C-alpha positions as a printed Julia matrix, in Angstrom:
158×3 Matrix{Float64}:
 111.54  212.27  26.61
 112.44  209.98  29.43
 115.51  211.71  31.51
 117.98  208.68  32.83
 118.59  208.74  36.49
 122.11  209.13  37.15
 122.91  205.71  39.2
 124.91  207.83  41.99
 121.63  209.77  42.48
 119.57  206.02  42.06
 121.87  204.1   44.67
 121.61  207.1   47.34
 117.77  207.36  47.16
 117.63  203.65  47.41
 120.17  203.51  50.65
 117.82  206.4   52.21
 114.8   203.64  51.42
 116.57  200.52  52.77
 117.27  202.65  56.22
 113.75  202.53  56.83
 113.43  199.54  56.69
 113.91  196.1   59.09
 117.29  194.29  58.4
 115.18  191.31  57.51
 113.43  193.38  54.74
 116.73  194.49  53.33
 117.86  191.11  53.19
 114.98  189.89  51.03
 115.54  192.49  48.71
 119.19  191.54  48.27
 117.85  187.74  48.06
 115.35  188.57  45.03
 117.69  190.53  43.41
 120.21  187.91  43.6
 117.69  185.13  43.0
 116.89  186.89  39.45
 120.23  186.17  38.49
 121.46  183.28  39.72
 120.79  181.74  36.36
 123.21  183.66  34.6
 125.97  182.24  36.12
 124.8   178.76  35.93
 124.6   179.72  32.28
 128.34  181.38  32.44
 129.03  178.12  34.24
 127.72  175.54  31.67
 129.24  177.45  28.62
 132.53  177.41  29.94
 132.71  174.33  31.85
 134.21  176.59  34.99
 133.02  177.59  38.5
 131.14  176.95  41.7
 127.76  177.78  42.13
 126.76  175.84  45.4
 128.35  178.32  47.6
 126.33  181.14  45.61
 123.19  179.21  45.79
 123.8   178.33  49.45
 124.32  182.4   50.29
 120.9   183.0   48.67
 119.34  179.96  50.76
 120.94  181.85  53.83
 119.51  184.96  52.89
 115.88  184.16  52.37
 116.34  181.56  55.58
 117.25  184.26  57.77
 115.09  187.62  55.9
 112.01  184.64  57.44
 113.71  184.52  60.55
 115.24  181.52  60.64
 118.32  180.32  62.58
 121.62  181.92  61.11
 125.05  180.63  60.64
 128.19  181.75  63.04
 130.51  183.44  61.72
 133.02  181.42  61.35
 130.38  179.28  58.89
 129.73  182.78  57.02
 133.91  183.82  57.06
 133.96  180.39  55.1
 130.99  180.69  53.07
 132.56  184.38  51.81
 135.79  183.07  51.02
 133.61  180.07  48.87
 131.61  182.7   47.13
 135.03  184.98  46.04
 136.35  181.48  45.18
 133.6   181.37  42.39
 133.42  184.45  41.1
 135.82  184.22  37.52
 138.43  186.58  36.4
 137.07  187.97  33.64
 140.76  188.12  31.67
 140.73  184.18  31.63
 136.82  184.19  29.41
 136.39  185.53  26.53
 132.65  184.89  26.63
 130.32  188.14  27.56
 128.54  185.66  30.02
 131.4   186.49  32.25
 130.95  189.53  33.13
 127.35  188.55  34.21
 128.5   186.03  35.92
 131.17  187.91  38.22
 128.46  190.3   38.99
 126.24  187.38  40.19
 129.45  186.28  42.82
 129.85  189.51  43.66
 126.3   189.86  44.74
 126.19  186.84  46.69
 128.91  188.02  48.76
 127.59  191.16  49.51
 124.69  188.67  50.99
 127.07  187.24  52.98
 128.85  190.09  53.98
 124.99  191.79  55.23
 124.24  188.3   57.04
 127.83  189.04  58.88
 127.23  193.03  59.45
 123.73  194.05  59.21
 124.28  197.04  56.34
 121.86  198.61  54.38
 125.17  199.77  52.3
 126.27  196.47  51.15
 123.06  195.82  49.85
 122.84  199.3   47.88
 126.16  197.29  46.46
 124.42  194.37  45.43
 121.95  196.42  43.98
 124.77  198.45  42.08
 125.95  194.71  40.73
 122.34  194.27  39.2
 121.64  197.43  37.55
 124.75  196.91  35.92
 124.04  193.34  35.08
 120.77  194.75  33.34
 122.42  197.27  31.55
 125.04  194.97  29.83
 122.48  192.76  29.06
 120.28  195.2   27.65
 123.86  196.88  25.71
 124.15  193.44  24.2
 120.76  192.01  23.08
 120.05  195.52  21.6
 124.08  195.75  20.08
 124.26  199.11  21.46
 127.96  200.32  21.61
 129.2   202.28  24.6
 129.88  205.0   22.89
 126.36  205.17  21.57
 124.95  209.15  22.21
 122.25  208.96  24.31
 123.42  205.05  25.62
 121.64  205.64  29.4
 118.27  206.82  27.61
 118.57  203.8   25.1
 119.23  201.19  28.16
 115.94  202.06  29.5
């Protein structure tokens, strides 16, 4: 039987990995992961006729621009890009759509781009990372109707 990996134990051994490696590395991680799902909020987006992606898709432009070493923003540009990318991210008690919660986690991660490409951190992008496990898991939860109460739900999910 496959044993789960409890996600404290996951995000500590992956924070450990991340240390070792360049900044610029730990950026394009945070990009891909981000990348992957961008398209859930443009989905969220569409459905609902709400939010902002530009500012989310212009922190994952910054982040693969500067993982390949290209000229970054000042901060002041990245203060406002941050604000932009909370800006987007919905409240979750004004949807009643599923997508919402994907969506959130998709601003969220973008800002935890932002917020590396401000403060070089291997920890915010252990938080990103955090953001898109979860995003998997609630997808996964939902396609399969799995309830949260399900015995076994972490072994199911994967």
């Amino acid at each position: 039987m496959i044993e789960p990996i409890d996600p404290q134990v996951f995000l500590n051994d992956l924070e450990q990995q991340l240390s070792t490696m360049a900044p610029q590395q730990q950026l394009a991680f945070g990009a891909v992961c981000t990348e992957r799902h961008f398209p859930d909020y443009l989905t969220f987006s569409a459905m609902v006729r709400w939010g902002n992606p530009e500012p989310l898709r212009r922190a994952i432009n910054e982040a693969w621009a500067s993982s390949a070493g290209e000229a970054r923003l000042d901060a002041g540009t990245l203060d406002k890009l941050l604000t932009e990318c909370e800006q987007a991210a919905p409240d979750t008690e004004d949807f009643s759509t599923l997508e919402v919660s994907y969506a959130l986690d998709v601003a969220i991660m973008a800002c935890y781009l932002v917020e590396f490409l401000r403060r070089p951190d291997p920890h915010f992008i252990v938080q990103l990372t955090s953001h898109a496990r979860d995003l998997v898991d609630a997808k996964v939860q939902n396609a399969a109707d799995f309830t949260p109460t399900k015995d076994d739900l972490e072994v199911a999910i994967m």
